Amino acid sequence: MSIDRRSFLHRAALAGVAAVLAPRGIFSSPTHLTVNDMKLRFYPYTLELKHTFTIATSSRTTTPDMIVEVEKDGIIGYGEASMPPYLGESQDSASAFLGKVDLARFPDPFQFEEILPAIDAIAPGNPAAKAAVDIALHDWAGKKLGAPWYRIWGLNPAKTPLTSFTIGIDTADVVRQKTKEAEIYKILKVKLGRDTDKMMIETIREVTDTPITTDANQGWKNRDEALKMIEWLATKGVVFVEQPMPKEQVDDIAWLHERSPLPLIGDESVQRLADVKKVHGIFDGINIKLMKCTGMREAYKMITLARALGMKVMLGCMTETSCAISAAAQLSPLADWADLDGAVLIKNDLFDGATIVDGKVTLPDRPGIGVIKR
Ligand code: MG
Protein backbone atom coordinates (compact mmCIF):
# COMPACT_ATOMS: atom_id res chain seq x y z
CA MET A 1 0.00 0.00 0.00
CA SER A 2 1.43 3.39 -0.95
CA ILE A 3 1.77 6.13 1.64
CA ASP A 4 -0.72 8.25 -0.29
CA ARG A 5 -3.34 5.56 -0.18
CA ARG A 6 -2.80 4.97 3.56
CA SER A 7 -3.10 8.71 4.19
CA PHE A 8 -6.32 8.81 2.13
CA LEU A 9 -7.84 5.92 4.10
CA HIS A 10 -6.92 7.63 7.37
CA ARG A 11 -8.66 10.81 6.30
CA ALA A 12 -11.69 8.82 5.10
CA ALA A 13 -11.89 7.05 8.47
CA LEU A 14 -11.86 10.39 10.29
CA ALA A 15 -14.56 11.73 8.00
CA GLY A 16 -16.61 8.62 8.80
CA VAL A 17 -16.26 9.28 12.53
CA ALA A 18 -17.37 12.88 11.98
CA ALA A 19 -20.38 11.69 9.98
CA VAL A 20 -21.41 9.37 12.81
CA LEU A 21 -20.95 12.03 15.50
CA ALA A 22 -22.56 14.89 13.60
CA PRO A 23 -26.19 13.73 13.94
CA ARG A 24 -25.70 13.53 17.70
CA GLY A 25 -25.03 17.24 17.80
CA ILE A 26 -21.33 17.12 18.62
CA PHE A 27 -20.22 18.77 15.37
CA SER A 28 -23.57 20.29 14.45
CA SER A 29 -25.49 23.20 15.92
CA PRO A 30 -26.35 22.77 19.60
CA THR A 31 -30.11 23.34 19.15
CA HIS A 32 -30.92 19.90 20.62
CA LEU A 33 -29.23 20.89 23.85
CA THR A 34 -31.42 23.93 24.57
CA VAL A 35 -34.15 23.71 27.17
CA ASN A 36 -37.60 22.99 25.76
CA ASP A 37 -39.97 25.70 27.00
CA MET A 38 -43.15 24.05 25.68
CA LYS A 39 -46.22 24.94 27.74
CA LEU A 40 -49.30 22.76 28.21
CA ARG A 41 -52.75 24.19 29.03
CA PHE A 42 -56.10 22.45 29.35
CA TYR A 43 -59.69 23.37 30.10
CA PRO A 44 -63.00 21.47 30.31
CA TYR A 45 -65.60 21.81 27.58
CA THR A 46 -69.01 20.14 27.29
CA LEU A 47 -70.18 18.95 23.89
CA GLU A 48 -73.90 19.50 23.31
CA LEU A 49 -75.42 16.83 21.09
CA LYS A 50 -77.97 17.72 18.41
CA HIS A 51 -80.04 14.60 19.19
CA THR A 52 -80.20 12.30 22.20
CA PHE A 53 -77.74 9.53 21.35
CA THR A 54 -78.75 5.98 22.26
CA ILE A 55 -76.69 2.81 21.82
CA ALA A 56 -77.19 -0.72 23.21
CA THR A 57 -75.78 0.19 26.63
CA SER A 58 -76.55 3.89 27.30
CA SER A 59 -78.23 7.16 26.29
CA ARG A 60 -77.06 10.80 26.63
CA THR A 61 -77.45 14.46 25.43
CA THR A 62 -73.95 15.81 26.27
CA THR A 63 -70.37 14.52 26.21
CA PRO A 64 -67.71 15.74 28.68
CA ASP A 65 -64.61 16.96 26.84
CA MET A 66 -61.23 18.53 27.59
CA ILE A 67 -59.38 20.89 25.22
CA VAL A 68 -55.58 20.79 25.40
CA GLU A 69 -53.16 23.36 23.99
CA VAL A 70 -49.38 23.14 23.75
CA GLU A 71 -47.44 26.29 22.93
CA LYS A 72 -43.84 26.93 21.93
CA ASP A 73 -42.15 29.41 19.57
CA GLY A 74 -45.45 31.28 19.17
CA ILE A 75 -47.17 28.18 17.72
CA ILE A 76 -50.19 26.60 19.43
CA GLY A 77 -51.01 22.93 18.89
CA TYR A 78 -54.55 21.82 19.72
CA GLY A 79 -55.72 18.51 21.15
CA GLU A 80 -58.89 17.13 22.66
CA ALA A 81 -60.11 14.39 25.00
CA SER A 82 -63.71 13.29 24.42
CA MET A 83 -64.97 11.20 27.33
CA PRO A 84 -68.36 9.47 27.01
CA PRO A 85 -69.09 8.52 30.66
CA TYR A 86 -69.49 4.76 30.04
CA LEU A 87 -65.79 4.57 29.11
CA GLY A 88 -64.69 5.60 32.60
CA GLU A 89 -62.80 8.88 32.07
CA SER A 90 -64.07 12.27 33.23
CA GLN A 91 -63.04 15.92 33.25
CA ASP A 92 -61.73 15.34 36.80
CA SER A 93 -59.64 12.31 35.85
CA ALA A 94 -58.30 14.09 32.77
CA SER A 95 -57.39 17.20 34.83
CA ALA A 96 -55.57 15.03 37.37
CA PHE A 97 -53.68 13.22 34.61
CA LEU A 98 -52.82 16.30 32.53
CA GLY A 99 -51.61 18.09 35.68
CA LYS A 100 -48.80 15.51 35.85
CA VAL A 101 -47.61 16.06 32.25
CA ASP A 102 -44.45 18.18 32.07
CA LEU A 103 -43.40 18.58 28.44
CA ALA A 104 -40.47 20.85 29.38
CA ARG A 105 -38.55 17.84 30.76
CA PHE A 106 -38.05 16.55 27.21
CA PRO A 107 -35.25 18.34 25.37
CA ASP A 108 -36.81 18.03 21.89
CA PRO A 109 -40.60 18.28 21.31
CA PHE A 110 -40.23 16.33 18.03
CA GLN A 111 -39.00 13.17 19.78
CA PHE A 112 -42.41 11.50 20.03
CA GLU A 113 -40.83 8.09 20.63
CA GLU A 114 -39.33 9.49 23.86
CA ILE A 115 -42.21 11.72 24.95
CA LEU A 116 -45.33 9.62 24.28
CA PRO A 117 -44.18 6.41 26.06
CA ALA A 118 -43.16 8.55 29.06
CA ILE A 119 -46.61 10.19 29.15
CA ASP A 120 -48.23 6.78 28.77
CA ALA A 121 -46.24 5.57 31.79
CA ILE A 122 -47.50 8.37 34.09
CA ALA A 123 -50.57 6.29 34.93
CA PRO A 124 -52.45 3.32 33.41
CA GLY A 125 -55.70 3.99 31.52
CA ASN A 126 -56.56 7.63 30.68
CA PRO A 127 -56.46 6.93 26.92
CA ALA A 128 -58.47 10.04 25.96
CA ALA A 129 -56.33 12.37 28.12
CA LYS A 130 -53.22 10.79 26.57
CA ALA A 131 -54.71 11.21 23.09
CA ALA A 132 -55.32 14.92 23.76
CA VAL A 133 -51.59 15.46 24.41
CA ASP A 134 -50.60 13.29 21.41
CA ILE A 135 -52.91 15.24 19.08
CA ALA A 136 -51.72 18.63 20.40
CA LEU A 137 -48.06 17.62 19.92
CA HIS A 138 -48.76 16.38 16.38
CA ASP A 139 -50.59 19.62 15.59
CA TRP A 140 -47.71 21.71 16.96
CA ALA A 141 -45.02 19.68 15.14
CA GLY A 142 -46.89 19.79 11.83
CA LYS A 143 -47.37 23.55 12.13
CA LYS A 144 -43.68 23.98 13.02
CA LEU A 145 -42.75 21.97 9.89
CA GLY A 146 -45.39 23.80 7.84
CA ALA A 147 -47.01 20.56 6.63
CA PRO A 148 -50.21 18.61 7.23
CA TRP A 149 -49.74 15.14 8.76
CA TYR A 150 -51.16 13.29 5.75
CA ARG A 151 -48.27 14.82 3.81
CA ILE A 152 -45.63 14.01 6.43
CA TRP A 153 -46.91 10.42 6.38
CA GLY A 154 -46.79 10.33 2.58
CA LEU A 155 -50.55 9.87 2.09
CA ASN A 156 -52.72 10.99 -0.82
CA PRO A 157 -55.50 13.32 0.42
CA ALA A 158 -57.65 12.30 -2.56
CA LYS A 159 -57.79 8.75 -1.14
CA THR A 160 -59.80 9.56 1.96
CA PRO A 161 -62.69 7.11 2.43
CA LEU A 162 -66.41 7.71 2.54
CA THR A 163 -67.64 8.24 6.07
CA SER A 164 -70.75 6.66 7.47
CA PHE A 165 -73.40 8.63 9.33
CA THR A 166 -74.60 7.06 12.57
CA ILE A 167 -78.26 6.41 13.31
CA GLY A 168 -78.78 5.59 16.99
CA ILE A 169 -81.43 3.29 18.41
CA ASP A 170 -84.78 5.11 18.31
CA THR A 171 -88.44 4.91 17.36
CA ALA A 172 -89.43 4.19 13.74
CA ASP A 173 -90.51 7.82 13.21
CA VAL A 174 -87.18 9.24 14.40
CA VAL A 175 -85.17 6.62 12.46
CA ARG A 176 -87.12 7.47 9.29
CA GLN A 177 -86.51 11.21 9.83
CA LYS A 178 -82.77 10.77 10.53
CA THR A 179 -82.40 8.55 7.46
CA LYS A 180 -83.93 11.28 5.29
CA GLU A 181 -81.64 13.92 6.85
CA ALA A 182 -78.60 11.71 6.11
CA GLU A 183 -79.13 11.56 2.34
CA ILE A 184 -75.69 13.08 1.48
CA TYR A 185 -74.02 10.06 3.08
CA LYS A 186 -73.16 7.05 0.90
CA ILE A 187 -73.03 4.69 3.92
CA LEU A 188 -75.21 4.60 7.02
CA LYS A 189 -74.07 3.13 10.34
CA VAL A 190 -76.93 1.68 12.33
CA LYS A 191 -76.75 0.99 16.04
CA LEU A 192 -78.22 -2.40 16.96
CA GLY A 193 -78.14 -4.68 20.00
CA ARG A 194 -81.64 -4.30 21.43
CA ASP A 195 -84.92 -6.03 20.58
CA THR A 196 -85.75 -3.40 17.93
CA ASP A 197 -82.98 -4.47 15.52
CA LYS A 198 -85.17 -5.72 12.66
CA MET A 199 -87.47 -2.70 12.96
CA MET A 200 -84.47 -0.35 12.69
CA ILE A 201 -83.20 -1.98 9.49
CA GLU A 202 -86.64 -2.39 7.90
CA THR A 203 -87.52 1.26 8.63
CA ILE A 204 -84.33 2.47 6.93
CA ARG A 205 -84.93 0.14 3.98
CA GLU A 206 -88.37 1.74 3.49
CA VAL A 207 -86.51 5.02 2.84
CA THR A 208 -83.25 4.13 1.09
CA ASP A 209 -81.04 1.45 -0.52
CA THR A 210 -77.83 3.10 0.80
CA PRO A 211 -75.35 0.46 2.09
CA ILE A 212 -75.55 -0.03 5.85
CA THR A 213 -72.89 -0.93 8.38
CA THR A 214 -74.13 -2.14 11.74
CA ASP A 215 -72.81 -1.93 15.30
CA ALA A 216 -74.29 -4.13 18.02
CA ASN A 217 -72.04 -2.58 20.72
CA GLN A 218 -71.76 -6.02 22.45
CA GLY A 219 -75.55 -6.17 22.68
CA TRP A 220 -76.09 -9.74 21.45
CA LYS A 221 -75.41 -12.24 24.24
CA ASN A 222 -76.45 -15.52 22.54
CA ARG A 223 -74.29 -16.72 19.65
CA ASP A 224 -77.04 -18.72 17.88
CA GLU A 225 -79.34 -15.69 17.88
CA ALA A 226 -76.45 -13.46 16.81
CA LEU A 227 -75.74 -15.74 13.83
CA LYS A 228 -79.43 -15.76 12.80
CA MET A 229 -79.50 -11.97 12.97
CA ILE A 230 -76.32 -11.63 10.90
CA GLU A 231 -77.68 -14.05 8.27
CA TRP A 232 -80.82 -11.88 8.08
CA LEU A 233 -78.74 -8.66 7.90
CA ALA A 234 -76.75 -10.15 5.00
CA THR A 235 -79.98 -10.13 2.94
CA LYS A 236 -80.57 -6.42 3.67
CA GLY A 237 -77.54 -4.76 2.06
CA VAL A 238 -75.47 -4.73 5.25
CA VAL A 239 -71.69 -4.44 4.71
CA PHE A 240 -70.34 -5.61 8.09
CA VAL A 241 -71.16 -6.07 11.76
CA GLU A 242 -69.23 -4.28 14.46
CA GLN A 243 -68.72 -5.87 17.89
CA PRO A 244 -71.63 -8.36 17.79
CA MET A 245 -71.04 -9.80 21.24
CA PRO A 246 -69.45 -8.81 24.59
CA LYS A 247 -65.66 -8.63 24.44
CA GLU A 248 -65.42 -11.19 27.29
CA GLN A 249 -67.20 -13.83 25.14
CA VAL A 250 -64.08 -14.52 23.07
CA ASP A 251 -64.98 -18.16 22.28
CA ASP A 252 -68.47 -17.17 21.13
CA ILE A 253 -67.06 -14.43 18.88
CA ALA A 254 -64.61 -16.96 17.38
CA TRP A 255 -67.52 -19.40 16.80
CA LEU A 256 -69.54 -16.64 15.16
CA HIS A 257 -66.59 -15.56 13.02
CA GLU A 258 -66.26 -19.07 11.54
CA ARG A 259 -69.90 -18.99 10.42
CA SER A 260 -70.74 -15.33 9.76
CA PRO A 261 -71.65 -14.42 6.17
CA LEU A 262 -70.59 -10.81 6.92
CA PRO A 263 -67.21 -9.48 8.05
CA LEU A 264 -66.95 -8.89 11.81
CA ILE A 265 -65.15 -5.76 13.02
CA GLY A 266 -63.79 -5.50 16.58
CA ASP A 267 -64.33 -2.26 18.47
CA GLU A 268 -64.72 -2.73 22.24
CA SER A 269 -62.43 -5.82 21.92
CA VAL A 270 -59.60 -3.68 20.54
CA GLN A 271 -58.27 -0.73 22.48
CA ARG A 272 -54.57 -0.42 21.78
CA LEU A 273 -51.68 -1.75 19.71
CA ALA A 274 -51.17 -4.88 21.83
CA ASP A 275 -54.83 -5.88 21.28
CA VAL A 276 -54.51 -6.11 17.48
CA LYS A 277 -52.66 -9.43 17.57
CA LYS A 278 -55.08 -10.78 20.21
CA VAL A 279 -58.13 -10.33 17.97
CA HIS A 280 -56.45 -11.57 14.79
CA GLY A 281 -58.40 -14.67 13.73
CA ILE A 282 -61.65 -13.78 15.53
CA PHE A 283 -62.35 -10.50 13.74
CA ASP A 284 -61.87 -9.55 10.07
CA GLY A 285 -60.97 -5.98 10.93
CA ILE A 286 -60.58 -3.44 13.71
CA ASN A 287 -62.18 -0.11 14.55
CA ILE A 288 -59.43 2.29 15.64
CA LYS A 289 -60.39 5.38 17.64
CA LEU A 290 -57.90 7.97 18.86
CA MET A 291 -59.72 8.23 22.22
CA LYS A 292 -59.23 4.49 22.85
CA CYS A 293 -55.68 4.06 21.57
CA THR A 294 -53.97 7.19 23.05
CA GLY A 295 -53.63 9.11 19.81
CA MET A 296 -52.36 9.47 16.26
CA ARG A 297 -48.99 7.79 16.71
CA GLU A 298 -50.35 4.58 18.20
CA ALA A 299 -53.21 4.59 15.67
CA TYR A 300 -50.66 4.67 12.85
CA LYS A 301 -48.83 1.70 14.38
CA MET A 302 -52.12 -0.21 14.79
CA ILE A 303 -52.96 0.33 11.12
CA THR A 304 -49.52 -0.91 10.09
CA LEU A 305 -49.85 -4.05 12.23
CA ALA A 306 -53.44 -4.76 11.13
CA ARG A 307 -52.36 -4.51 7.48
CA ALA A 308 -49.43 -6.86 8.09
CA LEU A 309 -51.91 -9.36 9.58
CA GLY A 310 -54.24 -9.00 6.57
CA MET A 311 -56.99 -7.27 8.54
CA LYS A 312 -59.36 -4.51 7.48
CA VAL A 313 -59.14 -1.08 9.10
CA MET A 314 -61.94 1.23 10.14
CA LEU A 315 -61.36 4.65 11.70
CA GLY A 316 -63.99 5.61 14.23
CA CYS A 317 -64.63 8.38 16.73
CA MET A 318 -66.64 9.47 19.72
CA THR A 319 -68.76 12.61 19.63
CA GLU A 320 -65.87 15.04 19.25
CA THR A 321 -65.16 18.53 17.95
CA SER A 322 -63.47 18.93 14.57
CA CYS A 323 -60.15 18.91 16.47
CA ALA A 324 -59.95 15.16 17.17
CA ILE A 325 -61.95 14.36 14.01
CA SER A 326 -59.38 16.24 11.89
CA ALA A 327 -56.55 14.40 13.65
CA ALA A 328 -58.12 11.04 12.75
CA ALA A 329 -58.88 12.29 9.25
CA GLN A 330 -55.14 12.75 8.63
CA LEU A 331 -54.83 8.94 8.85
CA SER A 332 -57.97 8.20 6.89
CA PRO A 333 -56.36 7.60 3.45
CA LEU A 334 -55.00 4.39 5.09
CA ALA A 335 -58.45 3.14 6.16
CA ASP A 336 -61.00 0.95 4.38
CA TRP A 337 -63.91 2.63 6.14
CA ALA A 338 -64.35 5.76 8.20
CA ASP A 339 -66.96 6.61 10.78
CA LEU A 340 -65.88 10.18 11.40
CA ASP A 341 -69.22 11.94 11.84
CA GLY A 342 -68.58 12.92 15.50
CA ALA A 343 -68.40 16.68 14.89
CA VAL A 344 -71.57 16.65 12.78
CA LEU A 345 -73.48 15.28 15.79
CA ILE A 346 -72.68 18.25 18.08
CA LYS A 347 -74.08 21.81 18.25
CA ASN A 348 -71.01 23.63 19.62
CA ASP A 349 -67.98 22.67 17.52
CA LEU A 350 -65.00 24.79 18.64
CA PHE A 351 -62.93 24.14 15.52
CA ASP A 352 -62.99 24.35 11.75
CA GLY A 353 -61.08 21.46 10.16
CA ALA A 354 -61.71 18.30 8.14
CA THR A 355 -65.17 18.29 6.61
CA ILE A 356 -67.51 15.81 4.97
CA VAL A 357 -68.22 16.62 1.32
CA ASP A 358 -70.70 14.39 -0.54
CA GLY A 359 -70.23 11.79 2.21
CA LYS A 360 -66.43 11.73 1.85
CA VAL A 361 -63.84 12.78 4.45
CA THR A 362 -62.18 15.93 3.07
CA LEU A 363 -58.85 17.20 4.38
CA PRO A 364 -58.04 20.92 4.50
CA ASP A 365 -54.71 22.11 3.06
CA ARG A 366 -53.41 23.39 6.38
CA PRO A 367 -50.41 22.33 8.49
CA GLY A 368 -50.59 20.05 11.55
CA ILE A 369 -53.98 18.43 12.02
CA GLY A 370 -55.53 21.17 9.88
CA VAL A 371 -57.70 23.03 12.38
CA ILE A 372 -58.46 26.66 13.13
CA LYS A 373 -60.09 27.57 16.44
CA ARG A 374 -63.39 29.37 15.86
MG1 MG B 1 -68.53 0.61 17.73
XYZ file of C-alpha atoms and ligand atoms in Angstrom:
375
model
C 0.000 0.000 0.000
C 1.429 3.394 -0.951
C 1.767 6.132 1.640
C -0.718 8.254 -0.293
C -3.341 5.565 -0.176
C -2.799 4.967 3.559
C -3.105 8.711 4.191
C -6.318 8.809 2.133
C -7.840 5.918 4.100
C -6.915 7.626 7.366
C -8.663 10.813 6.303
C -11.688 8.820 5.097
C -11.892 7.049 8.467
C -11.860 10.387 10.293
C -14.557 11.725 8.000
C -16.614 8.621 8.802
C -16.261 9.280 12.529
C -17.371 12.881 11.978
C -20.382 11.689 9.979
C -21.405 9.366 12.814
C -20.952 12.030 15.496
C -22.556 14.893 13.597
C -26.191 13.728 13.941
C -25.695 13.533 17.700
C -25.026 17.235 17.804
C -21.331 17.119 18.617
C -20.221 18.768 15.373
C -23.571 20.290 14.449
C -25.493 23.195 15.916
C -26.353 22.774 19.602
C -30.111 23.342 19.149
C -30.922 19.900 20.617
C -29.230 20.889 23.847
C -31.422 23.932 24.569
C -34.153 23.714 27.173
C -37.597 22.986 25.757
C -39.968 25.702 26.996
C -43.149 24.053 25.682
C -46.224 24.940 27.738
C -49.297 22.758 28.209
C -52.751 24.195 29.025
C -56.098 22.451 29.347
C -59.694 23.368 30.103
C -62.999 21.473 30.314
C -65.600 21.807 27.581
C -69.009 20.144 27.287
C -70.181 18.951 23.888
C -73.902 19.505 23.314
C -75.420 16.827 21.085
C -77.975 17.725 18.408
C -80.040 14.601 19.191
C -80.203 12.299 22.205
C -77.738 9.530 21.349
C -78.749 5.976 22.263
C -76.686 2.813 21.819
C -77.191 -0.717 23.210
C -75.778 0.188 26.625
C -76.545 3.889 27.295
C -78.227 7.160 26.285
C -77.059 10.800 26.629
C -77.446 14.455 25.435
C -73.951 15.811 26.269
C -70.367 14.517 26.212
C -67.708 15.738 28.678
C -64.613 16.960 26.844
C -61.232 18.531 27.589
C -59.380 20.885 25.222
C -55.580 20.789 25.396
C -53.155 23.362 23.994
C -49.378 23.136 23.754
C -47.440 26.285 22.928
C -43.843 26.927 21.932
C -42.147 29.409 19.566
C -45.452 31.275 19.170
C -47.173 28.185 17.719
C -50.185 26.602 19.431
C -51.005 22.932 18.893
C -54.552 21.816 19.715
C -55.719 18.511 21.147
C -58.888 17.129 22.664
C -60.109 14.390 24.997
C -63.711 13.285 24.424
C -64.968 11.197 27.332
C -68.360 9.474 27.013
C -69.088 8.522 30.656
C -69.491 4.762 30.043
C -65.795 4.575 29.112
C -64.692 5.604 32.605
C -62.797 8.879 32.067
C -64.072 12.274 33.233
C -63.036 15.916 33.245
C -61.728 15.338 36.800
C -59.644 12.305 35.851
C -58.300 14.090 32.766
C -57.391 17.200 34.825
C -55.566 15.031 37.368
C -53.681 13.220 34.610
C -52.819 16.297 32.530
C -51.607 18.089 35.685
C -48.797 15.508 35.854
C -47.615 16.058 32.252
C -44.449 18.178 32.072
C -43.399 18.585 28.439
C -40.471 20.847 29.385
C -38.547 17.840 30.758
C -38.054 16.548 27.214
C -35.249 18.340 25.365
C -36.806 18.031 21.889
C -40.598 18.276 21.309
C -40.234 16.325 18.034
C -39.002 13.170 19.784
C -42.412 11.503 20.029
C -40.829 8.093 20.630
C -39.334 9.490 23.857
C -42.205 11.721 24.953
C -45.327 9.624 24.283
C -44.180 6.414 26.061
C -43.158 8.554 29.063
C -46.607 10.190 29.149
C -48.226 6.776 28.765
C -46.243 5.571 31.791
C -47.497 8.374 34.091
C -50.572 6.287 34.930
C -52.447 3.320 33.407
C -55.695 3.989 31.517
C -56.564 7.627 30.685
C -56.458 6.926 26.921
C -58.467 10.039 25.961
C -56.332 12.369 28.118
C -53.218 10.792 26.566
C -54.711 11.213 23.085
C -55.315 14.918 23.759
C -51.587 15.460 24.407
C -50.597 13.293 21.411
C -52.908 15.241 19.085
C -51.721 18.629 20.396
C -48.056 17.619 19.919
C -48.759 16.380 16.380
C -50.590 19.623 15.587
C -47.714 21.708 16.957
C -45.018 19.681 15.139
C -46.894 19.792 11.828
C -47.374 23.549 12.130
C -43.682 23.977 13.018
C -42.754 21.973 9.890
C -45.390 23.800 7.836
C -47.012 20.562 6.626
C -50.210 18.609 7.230
C -49.741 15.144 8.761
C -51.157 13.295 5.751
C -48.271 14.817 3.810
C -45.628 14.015 6.434
C -46.905 10.419 6.382
C -46.793 10.326 2.575
C -50.547 9.871 2.090
C -52.725 10.990 -0.817
C -55.503 13.323 0.425
C -57.654 12.302 -2.563
C -57.794 8.747 -1.140
C -59.803 9.557 1.963
C -62.687 7.106 2.428
C -66.411 7.712 2.540
C -67.642 8.241 6.073
C -70.749 6.664 7.472
C -73.400 8.634 9.330
C -74.605 7.063 12.569
C -78.260 6.405 13.306
C -78.783 5.593 16.986
C -81.431 3.295 18.406
C -84.776 5.109 18.308
C -88.443 4.910 17.363
C -89.425 4.193 13.743
C -90.510 7.815 13.208
C -87.175 9.244 14.397
C -85.167 6.624 12.463
C -87.125 7.474 9.291
C -86.513 11.207 9.832
C -82.774 10.770 10.532
C -82.396 8.551 7.459
C -83.932 11.278 5.289
C -81.637 13.923 6.846
C -78.598 11.706 6.106
C -79.127 11.559 2.341
C -75.687 13.082 1.484
C -74.016 10.059 3.085
C -73.160 7.052 0.904
C -73.026 4.689 3.917
C -75.211 4.598 7.019
C -74.069 3.127 10.336
C -76.928 1.679 12.333
C -76.752 0.986 16.044
C -78.221 -2.404 16.963
C -78.144 -4.681 20.003
C -81.641 -4.300 21.429
C -84.924 -6.031 20.583
C -85.746 -3.397 17.929
C -82.975 -4.469 15.520
C -85.170 -5.723 12.659
C -87.474 -2.705 12.961
C -84.467 -0.348 12.691
C -83.198 -1.979 9.487
C -86.642 -2.388 7.905
C -87.515 1.258 8.632
C -84.327 2.467 6.926
C -84.927 0.142 3.980
C -88.371 1.739 3.488
C -86.515 5.024 2.838
C -83.248 4.132 1.087
C -81.035 1.455 -0.522
C -77.828 3.095 0.797
C -75.346 0.459 2.091
C -75.555 -0.035 5.846
C -72.886 -0.933 8.377
C -74.126 -2.135 11.744
C -72.809 -1.925 15.302
C -74.292 -4.129 18.019
C -72.041 -2.584 20.719
C -71.760 -6.017 22.450
C -75.551 -6.167 22.676
C -76.090 -9.740 21.455
C -75.410 -12.239 24.239
C -76.447 -15.518 22.541
C -74.292 -16.719 19.648
C -77.036 -18.721 17.880
C -79.338 -15.691 17.876
C -76.451 -13.457 16.807
C -75.740 -15.744 13.826
C -79.426 -15.762 12.798
C -79.502 -11.967 12.974
C -76.317 -11.627 10.900
C -77.684 -14.049 8.274
C -80.820 -11.876 8.076
C -78.744 -8.657 7.900
C -76.749 -10.148 5.001
C -79.977 -10.129 2.940
C -80.574 -6.415 3.669
C -77.541 -4.762 2.059
C -75.468 -4.732 5.247
C -71.688 -4.440 4.710
C -70.336 -5.614 8.093
C -71.163 -6.065 11.758
C -69.229 -4.277 14.456
C -68.719 -5.869 17.892
C -71.627 -8.363 17.786
C -71.040 -9.800 21.242
C -69.451 -8.810 24.590
C -65.657 -8.634 24.443
C -65.422 -11.188 27.288
C -67.199 -13.833 25.138
C -64.084 -14.518 23.069
C -64.981 -18.159 22.275
C -68.473 -17.168 21.131
C -67.062 -14.432 18.877
C -64.606 -16.963 17.384
C -67.515 -19.404 16.798
C -69.539 -16.642 15.163
C -66.587 -15.558 13.018
C -66.255 -19.072 11.536
C -69.898 -18.994 10.418
C -70.740 -15.328 9.758
C -71.648 -14.419 6.165
C -70.590 -10.810 6.916
C -67.207 -9.480 8.051
C -66.945 -8.892 11.808
C -65.152 -5.759 13.020
C -63.792 -5.500 16.579
C -64.326 -2.261 18.475
C -64.723 -2.732 22.243
C -62.433 -5.824 21.923
C -59.597 -3.684 20.540
C -58.268 -0.726 22.485
C -54.566 -0.421 21.777
C -51.676 -1.746 19.706
C -51.172 -4.877 21.828
C -54.833 -5.880 21.275
C -54.510 -6.107 17.480
C -52.657 -9.430 17.573
C -55.082 -10.780 20.211
C -58.133 -10.332 17.972
C -56.448 -11.567 14.785
C -58.396 -14.672 13.729
C -61.649 -13.778 15.527
C -62.350 -10.500 13.737
C -61.872 -9.554 10.069
C -60.971 -5.976 10.926
C -60.581 -3.437 13.710
C -62.177 -0.111 14.553
C -59.427 2.289 15.644
C -60.390 5.382 17.637
C -57.904 7.966 18.862
C -59.725 8.228 22.216
C -59.230 4.490 22.848
C -55.681 4.058 21.572
C -53.969 7.188 23.045
C -53.630 9.110 19.806
C -52.360 9.470 16.259
C -48.986 7.787 16.707
C -50.349 4.576 18.203
C -53.215 4.588 15.673
C -50.665 4.669 12.848
C -48.833 1.700 14.383
C -52.121 -0.211 14.789
C -52.965 0.333 11.122
C -49.524 -0.914 10.093
C -49.851 -4.055 12.226
C -53.439 -4.756 11.131
C -52.363 -4.508 7.478
C -49.429 -6.862 8.087
C -51.913 -9.364 9.577
C -54.236 -9.003 6.574
C -56.987 -7.275 8.544
C -59.363 -4.511 7.477
C -59.145 -1.079 9.097
C -61.943 1.228 10.135
C -61.357 4.646 11.699
C -63.988 5.612 14.228
C -64.632 8.375 16.728
C -66.638 9.472 19.722
C -68.763 12.606 19.633
C -65.871 15.035 19.248
C -65.164 18.533 17.950
C -63.475 18.929 14.572
C -60.151 18.909 16.465
C -59.952 15.161 17.165
C -61.953 14.364 14.015
C -59.383 16.236 11.891
C -56.546 14.402 13.655
C -58.123 11.039 12.751
C -58.885 12.287 9.247
C -55.141 12.754 8.628
C -54.831 8.943 8.848
C -57.974 8.204 6.888
C -56.355 7.596 3.451
C -55.004 4.394 5.090
C -58.453 3.137 6.158
C -61.003 0.947 4.380
C -63.906 2.635 6.139
C -64.352 5.761 8.204
C -66.959 6.608 10.779
C -65.882 10.184 11.404
C -69.221 11.941 11.838
C -68.582 12.925 15.501
C -68.397 16.680 14.893
C -71.573 16.645 12.781
C -73.478 15.282 15.792
C -72.683 18.253 18.080
C -74.080 21.809 18.246
C -71.014 23.634 19.621
C -67.984 22.669 17.521
C -65.000 24.791 18.643
C -62.925 24.143 15.515
C -62.987 24.354 11.753
C -61.081 21.459 10.165
C -61.709 18.300 8.142
C -65.175 18.293 6.606
C -67.513 15.808 4.972
C -68.216 16.624 1.324
C -70.703 14.392 -0.537
C -70.229 11.789 2.206
C -66.435 11.727 1.849
C -63.838 12.781 4.445
C -62.182 15.926 3.068
C -58.850 17.202 4.377
C -58.043 20.925 4.498
C -54.712 22.109 3.059
C -53.406 23.386 6.379
C -50.410 22.327 8.494
C -50.592 20.054 11.545
C -53.980 18.428 12.021
C -55.534 21.175 9.877
C -57.703 23.028 12.380
C -58.463 26.662 13.128
C -60.088 27.569 16.438
C -63.389 29.367 15.862
Mg -68.527 0.605 17.730
